[in-house]
mmCIF file of C-alpha atoms and ligand atoms in Angstrom:
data_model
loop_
_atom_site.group_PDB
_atom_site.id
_atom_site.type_symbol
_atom_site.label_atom_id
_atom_site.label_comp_id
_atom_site.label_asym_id
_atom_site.label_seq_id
_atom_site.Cartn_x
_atom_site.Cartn_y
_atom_site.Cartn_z
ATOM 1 C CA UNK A 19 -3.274 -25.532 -2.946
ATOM 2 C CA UNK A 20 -1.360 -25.746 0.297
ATOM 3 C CA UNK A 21 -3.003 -24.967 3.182
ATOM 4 C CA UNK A 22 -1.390 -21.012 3.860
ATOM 5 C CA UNK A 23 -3.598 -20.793 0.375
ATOM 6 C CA UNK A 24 -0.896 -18.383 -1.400
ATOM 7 C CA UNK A 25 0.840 -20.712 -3.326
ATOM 8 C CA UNK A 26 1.741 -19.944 -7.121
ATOM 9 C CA UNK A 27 -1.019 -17.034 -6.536
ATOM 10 C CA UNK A 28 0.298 -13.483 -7.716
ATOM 11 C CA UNK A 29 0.915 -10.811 -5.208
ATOM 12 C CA UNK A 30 1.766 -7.592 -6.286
ATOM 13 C CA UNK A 31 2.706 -5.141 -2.936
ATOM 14 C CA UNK A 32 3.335 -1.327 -3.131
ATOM 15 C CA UNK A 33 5.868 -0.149 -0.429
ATOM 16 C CA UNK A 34 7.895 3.087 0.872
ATOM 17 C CA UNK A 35 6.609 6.727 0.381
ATOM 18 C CA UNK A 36 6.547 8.278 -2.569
ATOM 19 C CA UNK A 37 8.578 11.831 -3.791
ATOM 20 C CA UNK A 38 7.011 13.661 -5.673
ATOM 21 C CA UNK A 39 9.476 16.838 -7.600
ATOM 22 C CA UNK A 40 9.074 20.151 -7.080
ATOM 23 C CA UNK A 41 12.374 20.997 -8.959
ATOM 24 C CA UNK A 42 15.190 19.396 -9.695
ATOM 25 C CA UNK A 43 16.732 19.339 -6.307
ATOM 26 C CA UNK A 44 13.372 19.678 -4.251
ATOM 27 C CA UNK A 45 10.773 16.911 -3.800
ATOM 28 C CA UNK A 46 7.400 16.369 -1.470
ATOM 29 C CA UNK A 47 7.671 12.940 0.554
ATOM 30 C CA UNK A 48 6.639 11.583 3.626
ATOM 31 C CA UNK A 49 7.835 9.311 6.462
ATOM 32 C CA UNK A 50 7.351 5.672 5.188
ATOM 33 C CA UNK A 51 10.077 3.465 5.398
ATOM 34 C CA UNK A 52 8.958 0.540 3.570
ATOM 35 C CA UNK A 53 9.332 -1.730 6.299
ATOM 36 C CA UNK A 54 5.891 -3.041 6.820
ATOM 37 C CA UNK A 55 5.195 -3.401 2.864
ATOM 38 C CA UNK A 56 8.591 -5.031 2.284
ATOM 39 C CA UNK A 57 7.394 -7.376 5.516
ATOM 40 C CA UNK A 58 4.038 -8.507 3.562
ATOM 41 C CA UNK A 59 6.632 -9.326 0.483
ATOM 42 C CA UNK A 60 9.019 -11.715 2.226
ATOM 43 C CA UNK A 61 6.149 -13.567 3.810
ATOM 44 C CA UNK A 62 4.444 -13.878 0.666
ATOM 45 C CA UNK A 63 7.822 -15.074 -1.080
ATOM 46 C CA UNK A 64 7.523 -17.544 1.824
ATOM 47 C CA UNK A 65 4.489 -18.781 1.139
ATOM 48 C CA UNK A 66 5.119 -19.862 -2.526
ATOM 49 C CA UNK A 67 3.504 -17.143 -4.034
ATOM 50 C CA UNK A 68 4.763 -15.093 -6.868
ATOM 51 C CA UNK A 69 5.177 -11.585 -5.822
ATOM 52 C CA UNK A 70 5.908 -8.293 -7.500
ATOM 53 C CA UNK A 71 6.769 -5.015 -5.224
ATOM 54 C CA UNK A 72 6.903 -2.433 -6.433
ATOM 55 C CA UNK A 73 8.971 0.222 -3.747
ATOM 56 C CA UNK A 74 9.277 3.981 -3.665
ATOM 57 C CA UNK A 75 12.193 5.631 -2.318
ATOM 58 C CA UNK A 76 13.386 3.347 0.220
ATOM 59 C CA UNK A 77 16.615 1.862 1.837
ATOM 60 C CA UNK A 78 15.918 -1.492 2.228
ATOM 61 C CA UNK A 79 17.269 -4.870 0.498
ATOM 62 C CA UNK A 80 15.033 -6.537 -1.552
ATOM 63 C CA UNK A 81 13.515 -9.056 0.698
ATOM 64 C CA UNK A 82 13.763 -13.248 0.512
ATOM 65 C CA UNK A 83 15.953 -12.933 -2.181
ATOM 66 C CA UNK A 84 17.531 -16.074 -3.525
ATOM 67 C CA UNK A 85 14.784 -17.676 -1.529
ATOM 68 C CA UNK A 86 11.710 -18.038 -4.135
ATOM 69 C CA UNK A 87 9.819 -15.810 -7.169
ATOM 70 C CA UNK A 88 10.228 -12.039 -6.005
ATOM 71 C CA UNK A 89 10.618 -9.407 -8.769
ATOM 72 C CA UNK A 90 11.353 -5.884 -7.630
ATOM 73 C CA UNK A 91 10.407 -2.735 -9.530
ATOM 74 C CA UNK A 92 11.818 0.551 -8.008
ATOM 75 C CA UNK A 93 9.668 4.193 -8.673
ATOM 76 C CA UNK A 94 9.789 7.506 -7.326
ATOM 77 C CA UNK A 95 6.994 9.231 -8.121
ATOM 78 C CA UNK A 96 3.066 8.609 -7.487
ATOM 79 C CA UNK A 97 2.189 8.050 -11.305
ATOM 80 C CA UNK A 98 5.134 6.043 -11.784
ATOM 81 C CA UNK A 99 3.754 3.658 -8.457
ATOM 82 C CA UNK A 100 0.443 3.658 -10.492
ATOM 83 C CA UNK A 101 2.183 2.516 -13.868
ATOM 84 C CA UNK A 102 4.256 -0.062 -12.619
ATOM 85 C CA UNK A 103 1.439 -1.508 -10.288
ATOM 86 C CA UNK A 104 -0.848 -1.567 -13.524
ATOM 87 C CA UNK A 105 1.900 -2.876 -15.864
ATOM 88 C CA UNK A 106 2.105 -5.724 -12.888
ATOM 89 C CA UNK A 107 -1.300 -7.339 -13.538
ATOM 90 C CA UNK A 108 -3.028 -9.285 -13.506
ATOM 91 C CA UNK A 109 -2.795 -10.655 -10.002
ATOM 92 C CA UNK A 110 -4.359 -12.616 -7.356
ATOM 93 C CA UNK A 111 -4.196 -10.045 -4.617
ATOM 94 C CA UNK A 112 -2.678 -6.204 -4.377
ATOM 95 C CA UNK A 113 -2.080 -4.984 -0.962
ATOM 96 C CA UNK A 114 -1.265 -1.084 -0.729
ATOM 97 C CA UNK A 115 1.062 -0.551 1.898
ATOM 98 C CA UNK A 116 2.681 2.297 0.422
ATOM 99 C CA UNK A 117 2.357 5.824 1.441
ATOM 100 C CA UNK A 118 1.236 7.253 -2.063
ATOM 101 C CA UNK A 119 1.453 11.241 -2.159
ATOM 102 C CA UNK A 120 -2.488 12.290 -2.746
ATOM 103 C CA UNK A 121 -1.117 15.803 -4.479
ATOM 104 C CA UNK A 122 1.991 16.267 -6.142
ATOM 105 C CA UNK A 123 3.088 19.672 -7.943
ATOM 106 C CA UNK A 124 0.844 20.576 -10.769
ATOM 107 C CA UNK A 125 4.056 21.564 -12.620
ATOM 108 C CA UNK A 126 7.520 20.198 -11.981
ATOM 109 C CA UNK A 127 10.280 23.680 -12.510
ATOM 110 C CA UNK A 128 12.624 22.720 -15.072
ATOM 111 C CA UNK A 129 15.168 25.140 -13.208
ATOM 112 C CA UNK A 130 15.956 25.600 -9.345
ATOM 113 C CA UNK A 131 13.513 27.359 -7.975
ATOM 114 C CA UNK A 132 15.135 30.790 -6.208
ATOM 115 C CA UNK A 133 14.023 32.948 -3.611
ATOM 116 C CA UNK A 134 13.309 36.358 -5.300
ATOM 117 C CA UNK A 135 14.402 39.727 -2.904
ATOM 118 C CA UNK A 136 11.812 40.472 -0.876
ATOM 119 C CA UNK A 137 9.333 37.011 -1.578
ATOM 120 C CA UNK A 138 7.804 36.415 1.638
ATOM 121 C CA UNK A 139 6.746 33.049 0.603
ATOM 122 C CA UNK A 140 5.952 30.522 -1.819
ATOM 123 C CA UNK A 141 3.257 29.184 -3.095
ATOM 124 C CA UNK A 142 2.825 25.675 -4.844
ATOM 125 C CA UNK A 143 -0.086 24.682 -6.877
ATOM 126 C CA UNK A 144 -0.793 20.674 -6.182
ATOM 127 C CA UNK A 145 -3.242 18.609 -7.698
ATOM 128 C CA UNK A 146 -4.453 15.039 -6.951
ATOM 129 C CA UNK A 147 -2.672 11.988 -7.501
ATOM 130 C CA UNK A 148 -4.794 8.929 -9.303
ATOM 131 C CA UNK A 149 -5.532 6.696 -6.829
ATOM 132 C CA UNK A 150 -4.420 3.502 -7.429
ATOM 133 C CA UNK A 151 -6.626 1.525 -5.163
ATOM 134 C CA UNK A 152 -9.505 2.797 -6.688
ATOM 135 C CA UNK A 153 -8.665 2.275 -9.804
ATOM 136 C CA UNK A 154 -7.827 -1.322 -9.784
ATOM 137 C CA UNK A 155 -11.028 -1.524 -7.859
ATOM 138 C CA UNK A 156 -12.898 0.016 -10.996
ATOM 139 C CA UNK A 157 -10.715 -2.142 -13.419
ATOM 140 C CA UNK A 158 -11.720 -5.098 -14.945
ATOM 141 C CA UNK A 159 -8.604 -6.936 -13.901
ATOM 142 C CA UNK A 160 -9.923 -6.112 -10.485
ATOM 143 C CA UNK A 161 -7.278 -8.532 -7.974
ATOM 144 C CA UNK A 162 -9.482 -10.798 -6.007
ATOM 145 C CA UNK A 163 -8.632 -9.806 -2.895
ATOM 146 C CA UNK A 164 -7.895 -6.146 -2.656
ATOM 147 C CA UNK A 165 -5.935 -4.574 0.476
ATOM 148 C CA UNK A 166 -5.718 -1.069 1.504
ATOM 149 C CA UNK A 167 -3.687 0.874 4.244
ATOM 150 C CA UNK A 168 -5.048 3.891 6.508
ATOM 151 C CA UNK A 169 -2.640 5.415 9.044
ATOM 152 C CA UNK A 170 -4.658 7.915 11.105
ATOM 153 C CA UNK A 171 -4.406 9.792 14.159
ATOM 154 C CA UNK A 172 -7.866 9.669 15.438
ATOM 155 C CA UNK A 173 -11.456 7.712 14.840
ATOM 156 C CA UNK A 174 -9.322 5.273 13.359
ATOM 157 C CA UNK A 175 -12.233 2.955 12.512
ATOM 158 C CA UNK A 176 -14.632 5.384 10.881
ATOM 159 C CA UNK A 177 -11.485 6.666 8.858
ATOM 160 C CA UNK A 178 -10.671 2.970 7.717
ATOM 161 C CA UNK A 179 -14.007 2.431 7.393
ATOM 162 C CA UNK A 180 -14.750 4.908 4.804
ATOM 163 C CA UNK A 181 -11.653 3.873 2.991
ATOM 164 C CA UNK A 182 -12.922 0.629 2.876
ATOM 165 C CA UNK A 183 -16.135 1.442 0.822
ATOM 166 C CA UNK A 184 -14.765 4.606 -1.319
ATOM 167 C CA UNK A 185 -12.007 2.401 -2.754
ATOM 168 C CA UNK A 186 -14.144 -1.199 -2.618
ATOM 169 C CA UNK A 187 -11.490 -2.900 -0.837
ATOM 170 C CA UNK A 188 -11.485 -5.985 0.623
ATOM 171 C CA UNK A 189 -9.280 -5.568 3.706
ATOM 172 C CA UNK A 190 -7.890 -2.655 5.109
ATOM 173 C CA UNK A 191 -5.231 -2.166 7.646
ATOM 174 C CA UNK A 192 -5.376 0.476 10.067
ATOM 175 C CA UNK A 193 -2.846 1.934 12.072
ATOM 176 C CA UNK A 194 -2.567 4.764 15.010
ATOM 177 C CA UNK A 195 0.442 7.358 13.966
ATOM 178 C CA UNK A 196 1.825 9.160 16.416
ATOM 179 C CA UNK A 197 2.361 6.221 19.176
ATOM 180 C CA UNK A 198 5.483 5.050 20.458
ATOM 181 C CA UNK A 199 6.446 1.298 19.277
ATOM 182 C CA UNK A 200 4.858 1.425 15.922
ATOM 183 C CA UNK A 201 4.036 3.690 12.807
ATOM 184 C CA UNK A 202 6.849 4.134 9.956
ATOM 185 C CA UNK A 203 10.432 3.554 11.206
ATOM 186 C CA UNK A 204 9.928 1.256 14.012
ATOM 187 C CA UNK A 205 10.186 -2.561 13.301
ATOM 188 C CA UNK A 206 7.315 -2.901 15.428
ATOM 189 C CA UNK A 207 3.527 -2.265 14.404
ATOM 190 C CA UNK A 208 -0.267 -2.371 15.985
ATOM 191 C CA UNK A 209 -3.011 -2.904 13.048
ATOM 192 C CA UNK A 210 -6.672 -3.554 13.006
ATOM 193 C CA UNK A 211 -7.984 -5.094 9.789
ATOM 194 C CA UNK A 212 -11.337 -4.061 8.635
ATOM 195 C CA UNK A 213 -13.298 -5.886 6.382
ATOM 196 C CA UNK A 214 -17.233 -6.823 5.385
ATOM 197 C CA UNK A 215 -18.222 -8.407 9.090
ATOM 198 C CA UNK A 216 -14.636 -8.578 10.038
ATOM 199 C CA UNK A 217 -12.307 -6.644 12.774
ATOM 200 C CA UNK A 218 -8.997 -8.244 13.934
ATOM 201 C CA UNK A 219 -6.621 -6.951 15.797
ATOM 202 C CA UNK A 220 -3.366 -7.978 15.005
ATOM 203 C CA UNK A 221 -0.009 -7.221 17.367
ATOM 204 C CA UNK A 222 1.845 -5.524 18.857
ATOM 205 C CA UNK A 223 4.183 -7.346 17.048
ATOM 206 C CA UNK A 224 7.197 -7.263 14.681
ATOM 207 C CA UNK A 225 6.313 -6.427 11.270
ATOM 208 C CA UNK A 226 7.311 -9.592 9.946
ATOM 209 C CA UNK A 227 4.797 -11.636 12.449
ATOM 210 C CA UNK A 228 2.096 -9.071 11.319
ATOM 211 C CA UNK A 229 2.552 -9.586 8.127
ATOM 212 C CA UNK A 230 2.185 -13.201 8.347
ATOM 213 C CA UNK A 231 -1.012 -12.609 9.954
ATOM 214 C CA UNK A 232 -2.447 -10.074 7.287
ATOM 215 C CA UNK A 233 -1.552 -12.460 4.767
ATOM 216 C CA UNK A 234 -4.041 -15.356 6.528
ATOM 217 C CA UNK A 235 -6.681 -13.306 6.256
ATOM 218 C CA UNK A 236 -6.196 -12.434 2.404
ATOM 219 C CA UNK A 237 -5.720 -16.219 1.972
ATOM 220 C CA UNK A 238 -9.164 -17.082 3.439
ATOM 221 C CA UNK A 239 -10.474 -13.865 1.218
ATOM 222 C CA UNK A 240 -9.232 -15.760 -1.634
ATOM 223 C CA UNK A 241 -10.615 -19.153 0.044
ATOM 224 C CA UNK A 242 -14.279 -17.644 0.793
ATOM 225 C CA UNK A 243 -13.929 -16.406 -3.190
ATOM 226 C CA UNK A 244 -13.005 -19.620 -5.077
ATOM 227 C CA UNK A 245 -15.804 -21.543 -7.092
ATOM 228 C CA UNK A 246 -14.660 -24.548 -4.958
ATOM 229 C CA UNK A 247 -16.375 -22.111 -1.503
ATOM 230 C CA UNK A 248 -18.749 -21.215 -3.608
ATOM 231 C CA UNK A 249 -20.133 -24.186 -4.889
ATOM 232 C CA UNK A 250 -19.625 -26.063 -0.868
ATOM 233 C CA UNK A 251 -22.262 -22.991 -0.180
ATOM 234 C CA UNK A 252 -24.738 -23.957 -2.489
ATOM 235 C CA UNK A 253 -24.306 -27.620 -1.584
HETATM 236 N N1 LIG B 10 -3.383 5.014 -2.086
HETATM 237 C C1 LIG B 10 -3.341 4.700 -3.439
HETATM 238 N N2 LIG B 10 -3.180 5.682 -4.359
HETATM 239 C C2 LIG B 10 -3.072 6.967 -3.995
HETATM 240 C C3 LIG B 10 -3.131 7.305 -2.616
HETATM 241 C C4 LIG B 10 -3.273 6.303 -1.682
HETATM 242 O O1 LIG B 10 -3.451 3.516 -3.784
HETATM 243 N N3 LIG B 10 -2.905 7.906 -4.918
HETATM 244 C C5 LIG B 10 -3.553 3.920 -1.096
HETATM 245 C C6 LIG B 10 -2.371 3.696 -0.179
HETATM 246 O O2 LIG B 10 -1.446 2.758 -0.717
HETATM 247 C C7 LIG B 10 -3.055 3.149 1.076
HETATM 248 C C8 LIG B 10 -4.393 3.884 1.086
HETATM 249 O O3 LIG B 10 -4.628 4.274 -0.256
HETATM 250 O O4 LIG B 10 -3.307 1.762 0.963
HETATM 251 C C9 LIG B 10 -4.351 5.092 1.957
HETATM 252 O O5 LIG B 10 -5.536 5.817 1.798
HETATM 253 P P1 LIG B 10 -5.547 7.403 1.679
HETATM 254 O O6 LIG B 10 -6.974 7.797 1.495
HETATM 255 O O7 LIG B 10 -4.583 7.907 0.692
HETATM 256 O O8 LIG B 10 -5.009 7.776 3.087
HETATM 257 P P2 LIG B 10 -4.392 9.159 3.434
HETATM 258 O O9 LIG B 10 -3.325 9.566 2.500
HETATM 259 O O10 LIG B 10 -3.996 9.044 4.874
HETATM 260 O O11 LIG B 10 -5.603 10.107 3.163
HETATM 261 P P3 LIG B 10 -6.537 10.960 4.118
HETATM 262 O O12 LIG B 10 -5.876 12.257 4.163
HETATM 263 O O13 LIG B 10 -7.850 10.949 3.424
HETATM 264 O O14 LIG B 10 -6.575 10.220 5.442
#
């Protein structure tokens, strides 16, 4: 094992938003651009490790390619992020960077939808998306190291905090929306990582220099977590 501790391990990252159809010309999204998870997948690549990201709806090239083991798998919707991230394991790590929709349309119209005469609004049913952190946290092909995202606008830390136990993560990453210099289209970001006995503040910094940061800490997750750690403990 070298000593960045992500070589030949499998990283599966989830990046972008996600749409989720309302009809066939009308979706729900939000504001990710991908840059941060597609950041944390060109590190990895440079790291040795084998990495699948899967991307939502996103204009970005497929990052370190020619340069090492990268497979991309592009999806639109939230289920078909959950699929393709499931269909990806097992793996070593998963780090959710991707803005996943948390409701989509309960039913997607077959037809455009049009304004009736005299409609003074509309109103959509939505229902809750699976979550996939939560899931592979239930799993029994559980990743090792398991990394979440929260972008929030205020009490950050009890926010990330609560993510962190709901969905059993490992790590997550927090971010403030809303400030200039960071959040979804700038190439900049500001994160604090939360963990069990753990709070780092990483940047401001270009998202490629963060993610080379976030992916030190998953690599002493994974370091802490092998029998080798283990059995030095019991030693
Ligand atoms: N996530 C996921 N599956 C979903 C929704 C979100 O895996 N269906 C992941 C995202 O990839 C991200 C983290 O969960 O890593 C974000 O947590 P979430 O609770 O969805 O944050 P918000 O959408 O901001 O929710 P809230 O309104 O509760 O703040």
């Amino acid at each position: 094992m070298s000593a960045d501790g992500l070589t030949g391990r499998h990283v599966v990252v989830s990046a972008g938003p996600t749409y989720e159809d309302i009809d066939p010309v009308r979706f729900l999204g939000n504001r990710s651009s991908g840059k941060m998870g597609f950041a944390i997948a060109a590190a990895a690549v440079r790291r040795g490790a084998r990495v699948t990201l899967v991307a939502g709806p996103v204009a970005l090239p497929t990052p370190g390619a020619g340069e090492g083991d990268l497979r991309r798998i592009d999806v639109r919707s939230a289920a078909q992020m959950h699929a393709a991230v499931f269909a990806a394991m097992p793996a070593d790590v998963y780090i959710g960077a991707a803005a996943v929709a948390d409701f989509t349309p309960q039913q997607v119209a077959t037809g455009k939808i049009k304004k009736q005469p005299g409609e003074p609004g509309l109103t959509l049913q939505l229902v809750r998306t699976r979550d996939i952190l939560a899931d592979l946290a239930g799993h029994g092909l559980r990743p090792r190291v398991l990394v979440g995202f929260a972008a929030e606008t205020h009490d950050m830390e009890r926010y990330a905090r609560g993510k962190l136990s709901d969905k059993r993560l490992d790590l997550i990453a927090a971010n403030r929306v809303g400030m200039a210099g960071s959040g979804f289209e700038s190439d900049d970001n500001a994160l604090v990582v939360y963990g069990a006995g753990l709070e780092c503040a990483l940047g401001p910094a270009p998202k490629i220099e963060l993610a080379g940061r976030l992916l030190d800490l998953v690599a002493q997750r994974l370091e802490d977590d092998s029998p080798a750690s283990g059995m030095a403990e019991t030693r």
